[in-house]
mmCIF file of N, CA and C in Angstrom:
data_model
loop_
_atom_site.group_PDB
_atom_site.id
_atom_site.type_symbol
_atom_site.label_atom_id
_atom_site.label_comp_id
_atom_site.label_asym_id
_atom_site.label_seq_id
_atom_site.Cartn_x
_atom_site.Cartn_y
_atom_site.Cartn_z
ATOM 1 N N MET A 1 -10.181 -76.737 2.970
ATOM 2 C CA MET A 1 -9.336 -77.871 3.295
ATOM 3 C C MET A 1 -8.194 -78.005 2.285
ATOM 4 N N ALA A 2 -8.503 -77.770 1.015
ATOM 5 C CA ALA A 2 -7.472 -77.859 -0.019
ATOM 6 C C ALA A 2 -6.404 -76.789 0.184
ATOM 7 N N ASP A 3 -6.823 -75.593 0.641
ATOM 8 C CA ASP A 3 -5.851 -74.525 0.904
ATOM 9 C C ASP A 3 -4.910 -74.903 2.037
ATOM 10 N N VAL A 4 -5.447 -75.532 3.069
ATOM 11 C CA VAL A 4 -4.624 -75.962 4.205
ATOM 12 C C VAL A 4 -3.626 -77.020 3.756
ATOM 13 N N LEU A 5 -4.087 -77.992 2.998
ATOM 14 C CA LEU A 5 -3.197 -79.047 2.505
ATOM 15 C C LEU A 5 -2.120 -78.469 1.591
ATOM 16 N N ASP A 6 -2.500 -77.539 0.723
ATOM 17 C CA ASP A 6 -1.526 -76.906 -0.168
ATOM 18 C C ASP A 6 -0.466 -76.153 0.628
ATOM 19 N N ARG A 7 -0.874 -75.446 1.657
ATOM 20 C CA ARG A 7 0.084 -74.699 2.488
ATOM 21 C C ARG A 7 1.005 -75.643 3.251
ATOM 22 N N ILE A 8 0.464 -76.736 3.784
ATOM 23 C CA ILE A 8 1.289 -77.714 4.505
ATOM 24 C C ILE A 8 2.332 -78.310 3.571
ATOM 25 N N LEU A 9 1.921 -78.688 2.368
ATOM 26 C CA LEU A 9 2.872 -79.273 1.425
ATOM 27 C C LEU A 9 3.892 -78.252 0.936
ATOM 28 N N ASP A 10 3.481 -76.985 0.836
ATOM 29 C CA ASP A 10 4.396 -75.940 0.377
ATOM 30 C C ASP A 10 5.415 -75.575 1.453
ATOM 31 N N LYS A 11 4.976 -75.371 2.681
ATOM 32 C CA LYS A 11 5.856 -74.926 3.763
ATOM 33 C C LYS A 11 6.364 -76.082 4.615
ATOM 34 N N GLY A 12 5.569 -77.128 4.746
ATOM 35 C CA GLY A 12 5.927 -78.247 5.611
ATOM 36 C C GLY A 12 5.397 -78.017 7.017
ATOM 37 N N ILE A 13 5.274 -79.095 7.766
ATOM 38 C CA ILE A 13 4.796 -79.013 9.142
ATOM 39 C C ILE A 13 5.487 -80.107 9.953
ATOM 40 N N VAL A 14 5.809 -79.786 11.196
ATOM 41 C CA VAL A 14 6.409 -80.758 12.105
ATOM 42 C C VAL A 14 5.536 -80.817 13.345
ATOM 43 N N ILE A 15 5.143 -82.019 13.728
ATOM 44 C CA ILE A 15 4.380 -82.227 14.956
ATOM 45 C C ILE A 15 5.246 -83.078 15.869
ATOM 46 N N ASP A 16 5.576 -82.536 17.033
ATOM 47 C CA ASP A 16 6.442 -83.221 17.986
ATOM 48 C C ASP A 16 5.617 -83.503 19.241
ATOM 49 N N ILE A 17 5.485 -84.782 19.586
ATOM 50 C CA ILE A 17 4.640 -85.187 20.712
ATOM 51 C C ILE A 17 5.482 -85.898 21.760
ATOM 52 N N TRP A 18 5.272 -85.522 22.997
ATOM 53 C CA TRP A 18 5.910 -86.207 24.114
ATOM 54 C C TRP A 18 4.865 -86.328 25.206
ATOM 55 N N ALA A 19 4.602 -87.546 25.648
ATOM 56 C CA ALA A 19 3.590 -87.764 26.686
ATOM 57 C C ALA A 19 4.059 -88.850 27.639
ATOM 58 N N ARG A 20 3.725 -88.695 28.914
ATOM 59 C CA ARG A 20 4.070 -89.687 29.928
ATOM 60 C C ARG A 20 2.821 -89.971 30.762
ATOM 61 N N VAL A 21 2.557 -91.250 30.956
ATOM 62 C CA VAL A 21 1.425 -91.668 31.783
ATOM 63 C C VAL A 21 1.993 -92.348 33.016
ATOM 64 N N SER A 22 1.595 -91.841 34.182
ATOM 65 C CA SER A 22 2.054 -92.470 35.425
ATOM 66 C C SER A 22 0.886 -92.581 36.395
ATOM 67 N N VAL A 23 0.920 -93.639 37.183
ATOM 68 C CA VAL A 23 -0.107 -93.884 38.194
ATOM 69 C C VAL A 23 0.604 -94.078 39.526
ATOM 70 N N VAL A 24 0.214 -93.320 40.520
ATOM 71 C CA VAL A 24 0.780 -93.378 41.870
ATOM 72 C C VAL A 24 2.309 -93.237 41.809
ATOM 73 N N GLY A 25 2.773 -92.336 40.960
ATOM 74 C CA GLY A 25 4.200 -92.073 40.862
ATOM 75 C C GLY A 25 4.994 -93.105 40.082
ATOM 76 N N ILE A 26 4.329 -94.107 39.511
ATOM 77 C CA ILE A 26 5.016 -95.136 38.725
ATOM 78 C C ILE A 26 4.743 -94.866 37.244
ATOM 79 N N GLU A 27 5.826 -94.707 36.508
ATOM 80 C CA GLU A 27 5.681 -94.438 35.083
ATOM 81 C C GLU A 27 5.229 -95.702 34.367
ATOM 82 N N ILE A 28 4.100 -95.599 33.681
ATOM 83 C CA ILE A 28 3.552 -96.750 32.971
ATOM 84 C C ILE A 28 3.892 -96.691 31.482
ATOM 85 N N LEU A 29 3.812 -95.507 30.921
ATOM 86 C CA LEU A 29 3.967 -95.379 29.476
ATOM 87 C C LEU A 29 4.582 -94.030 29.130
ATOM 88 N N THR A 30 5.539 -94.046 28.220
ATOM 89 C CA THR A 30 6.100 -92.813 27.668
ATOM 90 C C THR A 30 6.016 -92.913 26.150
ATOM 91 N N VAL A 31 5.487 -91.859 25.543
ATOM 92 C CA VAL A 31 5.331 -91.831 24.092
ATOM 93 C C VAL A 31 6.083 -90.618 23.550
ATOM 94 N N GLU A 32 6.948 -90.862 22.581
ATOM 95 C CA GLU A 32 7.638 -89.788 21.876
ATOM 96 C C GLU A 32 7.426 -90.011 20.386
ATOM 97 N N ALA A 33 6.977 -88.975 19.695
ATOM 98 C CA ALA A 33 6.736 -89.103 18.258
ATOM 99 C C ALA A 33 7.037 -87.783 17.566
ATOM 100 N N ARG A 34 7.535 -87.878 16.365
ATOM 101 C CA ARG A 34 7.759 -86.697 15.530
ATOM 102 C C ARG A 34 7.225 -87.024 14.145
ATOM 103 N N ILE A 35 6.328 -86.177 13.678
ATOM 104 C CA ILE A 35 5.715 -86.364 12.369
ATOM 105 C C ILE A 35 6.095 -85.165 11.502
ATOM 106 N N VAL A 36 6.614 -85.438 10.338
ATOM 107 C CA VAL A 36 6.997 -84.382 9.404
ATOM 108 C C VAL A 36 6.221 -84.600 8.112
ATOM 109 N N ALA A 37 5.553 -83.552 7.654
ATOM 110 C CA ALA A 37 4.815 -83.633 6.390
ATOM 111 C C ALA A 37 5.225 -82.459 5.512
ATOM 112 N N ALA A 38 5.638 -82.769 4.297
ATOM 113 C CA ALA A 38 6.018 -81.736 3.329
ATOM 114 C C ALA A 38 6.070 -82.372 1.949
ATOM 115 N N SER A 39 6.082 -81.545 0.932
ATOM 116 C CA SER A 39 6.243 -82.080 -0.418
ATOM 117 C C SER A 39 7.706 -82.465 -0.616
ATOM 118 N N VAL A 40 7.978 -83.251 -1.626
ATOM 119 C CA VAL A 40 9.350 -83.675 -1.912
ATOM 120 C C VAL A 40 10.211 -82.456 -2.240
ATOM 121 N N ASP A 41 9.673 -81.510 -3.008
ATOM 122 C CA ASP A 41 10.437 -80.303 -3.354
ATOM 123 C C ASP A 41 10.816 -79.510 -2.110
ATOM 124 N N THR A 42 9.875 -79.351 -1.183
ATOM 125 C CA THR A 42 10.155 -78.632 0.059
ATOM 126 C C THR A 42 11.213 -79.364 0.862
ATOM 127 N N PHE A 43 11.087 -80.680 0.966
ATOM 128 C CA PHE A 43 12.065 -81.470 1.708
ATOM 129 C C PHE A 43 13.460 -81.318 1.109
ATOM 130 N N LEU A 44 13.561 -81.434 -0.217
ATOM 131 C CA LEU A 44 14.869 -81.336 -0.868
ATOM 132 C C LEU A 44 15.489 -79.956 -0.684
ATOM 133 N N THR A 45 14.663 -78.916 -0.722
ATOM 134 C CA THR A 45 15.174 -77.560 -0.505
ATOM 135 C C THR A 45 15.766 -77.430 0.887
ATOM 136 N N TYR A 46 15.014 -77.874 1.903
ATOM 137 C CA TYR A 46 15.504 -77.757 3.272
ATOM 138 C C TYR A 46 16.658 -78.709 3.539
ATOM 139 N N ALA A 47 16.649 -79.882 2.936
ATOM 140 C CA ALA A 47 17.751 -80.832 3.123
ATOM 141 C C ALA A 47 19.039 -80.254 2.559
ATOM 142 N N SER A 48 18.947 -79.586 1.424
ATOM 143 C CA SER A 48 20.122 -78.954 0.825
ATOM 144 C C SER A 48 20.669 -77.865 1.739
ATOM 145 N N GLU A 49 19.782 -77.054 2.292
ATOM 146 C CA GLU A 49 20.218 -75.989 3.197
ATOM 147 C C GLU A 49 20.831 -76.564 4.472
ATOM 148 N N MET A 50 20.256 -77.640 4.994
ATOM 149 C CA MET A 50 20.811 -78.263 6.205
ATOM 150 C C MET A 50 22.187 -78.850 5.924
ATOM 151 N N ALA A 51 22.389 -79.399 4.732
ATOM 152 C CA ALA A 51 23.705 -79.930 4.368
ATOM 153 C C ALA A 51 24.729 -78.804 4.329
ATOM 154 N N LYS A 52 24.319 -77.637 3.823
ATOM 155 C CA LYS A 52 25.227 -76.492 3.792
ATOM 156 C C LYS A 52 25.593 -76.053 5.201
ATOM 157 N N ILE A 53 24.631 -76.022 6.095
ATOM 158 C CA ILE A 53 24.896 -75.618 7.477
ATOM 159 C C ILE A 53 25.844 -76.603 8.143
ATOM 160 N N GLU A 54 25.622 -77.891 7.916
ATOM 161 C CA GLU A 54 26.490 -78.914 8.501
ATOM 162 C C GLU A 54 27.917 -78.778 7.982
ATOM 163 N N LYS A 55 28.070 -78.564 6.681
ATOM 164 C CA LYS A 55 29.410 -78.403 6.101
ATOM 165 C C LYS A 55 30.093 -77.162 6.666
ATOM 166 N N ALA A 56 29.334 -76.072 6.794
ATOM 167 C CA ALA A 56 29.912 -74.835 7.323
ATOM 168 C C ALA A 56 30.343 -75.010 8.774
ATOM 169 N N SER A 57 29.567 -75.753 9.545
ATOM 170 C CA SER A 57 29.921 -75.954 10.949
ATOM 171 C C SER A 57 31.157 -76.824 11.096
ATOM 172 N N GLN A 58 31.445 -77.647 10.095
ATOM 173 C CA GLN A 58 32.640 -78.483 10.128
ATOM 174 C C GLN A 58 33.843 -77.740 9.554
ATOM 175 N N GLY A 59 33.627 -76.541 9.042
ATOM 176 C CA GLY A 59 34.720 -75.727 8.542
ATOM 177 C C GLY A 59 35.228 -76.121 7.174
ATOM 178 N N ASP A 60 34.477 -76.889 6.422
ATOM 179 C CA ASP A 60 34.909 -77.331 5.098
ATOM 180 C C ASP A 60 34.360 -76.370 4.042
ATOM 181 N N LEU A 61 34.975 -75.208 3.933
ATOM 182 C CA LEU A 61 34.494 -74.149 3.054
ATOM 183 C C LEU A 61 34.557 -74.542 1.583
ATOM 184 N N GLU A 62 35.605 -75.242 1.181
ATOM 185 C CA GLU A 62 35.752 -75.631 -0.227
ATOM 186 C C GLU A 62 34.609 -76.545 -0.664
ATOM 187 N N GLU A 63 34.270 -77.519 0.160
ATOM 188 C CA GLU A 63 33.179 -78.435 -0.180
ATOM 189 C C GLU A 63 31.844 -77.698 -0.175
ATOM 190 N N LEU A 64 31.691 -76.721 0.706
ATOM 191 C CA LEU A 64 30.476 -75.917 0.759
ATOM 192 C C LEU A 64 30.302 -75.120 -0.535
ATOM 193 N N GLN A 65 31.381 -74.540 -1.037
ATOM 194 C CA GLN A 65 31.306 -73.788 -2.290
ATOM 195 C C GLN A 65 30.975 -74.713 -3.458
ATOM 196 N N GLU A 66 31.536 -75.916 -3.453
ATOM 197 C CA GLU A 66 31.238 -76.890 -4.507
ATOM 198 C C GLU A 66 29.760 -77.282 -4.470
ATOM 199 N N LEU A 67 29.215 -77.434 -3.272
ATOM 200 C CA LEU A 67 27.797 -77.758 -3.112
ATOM 201 C C LEU A 67 26.930 -76.636 -3.678
ATOM 202 N N ASP A 68 27.310 -75.386 -3.433
ATOM 203 C CA ASP A 68 26.570 -74.249 -3.979
ATOM 204 C C ASP A 68 26.589 -74.255 -5.504
ATOM 205 N N ILE A 69 27.755 -74.572 -6.087
ATOM 206 C CA ILE A 69 27.879 -74.606 -7.547
ATOM 207 C C ILE A 69 26.996 -75.705 -8.129
ATOM 208 N N ARG A 70 27.011 -76.895 -7.506
ATOM 209 C CA ARG A 70 26.178 -77.999 -7.999
ATOM 210 C C ARG A 70 24.707 -77.677 -7.861
ATOM 211 N N ARG A 71 24.332 -76.984 -6.796
ATOM 212 C CA ARG A 71 22.937 -76.625 -6.589
ATOM 213 C C ARG A 71 22.490 -75.592 -7.621
ATOM 214 N N ALA A 72 23.370 -74.660 -7.972
ATOM 215 C CA ALA A 72 23.036 -73.621 -8.943
ATOM 216 C C ALA A 72 22.921 -74.183 -10.356
ATOM 217 N N ASN A 73 23.690 -75.239 -10.660
ATOM 218 C CA ASN A 73 23.684 -75.819 -12.000
ATOM 219 C C ASN A 73 23.652 -77.342 -11.888
ATOM 220 N N PRO A 74 22.488 -77.933 -11.582
ATOM 221 C CA PRO A 74 22.419 -79.382 -11.340
ATOM 222 C C PRO A 74 22.684 -80.242 -12.573
ATOM 223 N N GLN A 75 22.564 -79.684 -13.792
ATOM 224 C CA GLN A 75 22.789 -80.476 -14.993
ATOM 225 C C GLN A 75 24.267 -80.609 -15.338
ATOM 226 N N ALA A 76 25.106 -79.756 -14.782
ATOM 227 C CA ALA A 76 26.540 -79.785 -15.107
ATOM 228 C C ALA A 76 27.184 -81.027 -14.514
ATOM 229 N N ALA A 77 28.049 -81.640 -15.294
ATOM 230 C CA ALA A 77 28.772 -82.825 -14.819
ATOM 231 C C ALA A 77 29.885 -82.386 -13.882
ATOM 232 N N PRO A 78 30.166 -83.162 -12.825
ATOM 233 C CA PRO A 78 31.256 -82.810 -11.921
ATOM 234 C C PRO A 78 32.603 -82.926 -12.627
ATOM 235 N N ASP A 79 33.594 -82.184 -12.134
ATOM 236 C CA ASP A 79 34.946 -82.230 -12.709
ATOM 237 C C ASP A 79 35.513 -83.628 -12.609
ATOM 238 N N ALA A 80 36.253 -84.034 -13.628
ATOM 239 C CA ALA A 80 36.857 -85.364 -13.654
ATOM 240 C C ALA A 80 38.253 -85.348 -13.050
ATOM 241 N N SER A 81 38.685 -84.223 -12.471
ATOM 242 C CA SER A 81 40.039 -84.129 -11.927
ATOM 243 C C SER A 81 40.192 -84.781 -10.602
#
């Protein structure tokens, strides 16, 4: 059990549920849920990568390169210019 929990926290897991209950063709209940479980480090890693993808899709190459520099050296202070 500990190995499973360690792997889930290391890689992350997403559970996406969609269910509809209907009786005699009448929809009574629809349930949509998304559960995401991961460690904070895993989340931050993927969030950083998703931010890069979003910036690249918007065509803002300069800001994308700046994001890469900040990620490579998080202790460095940003330019004051």
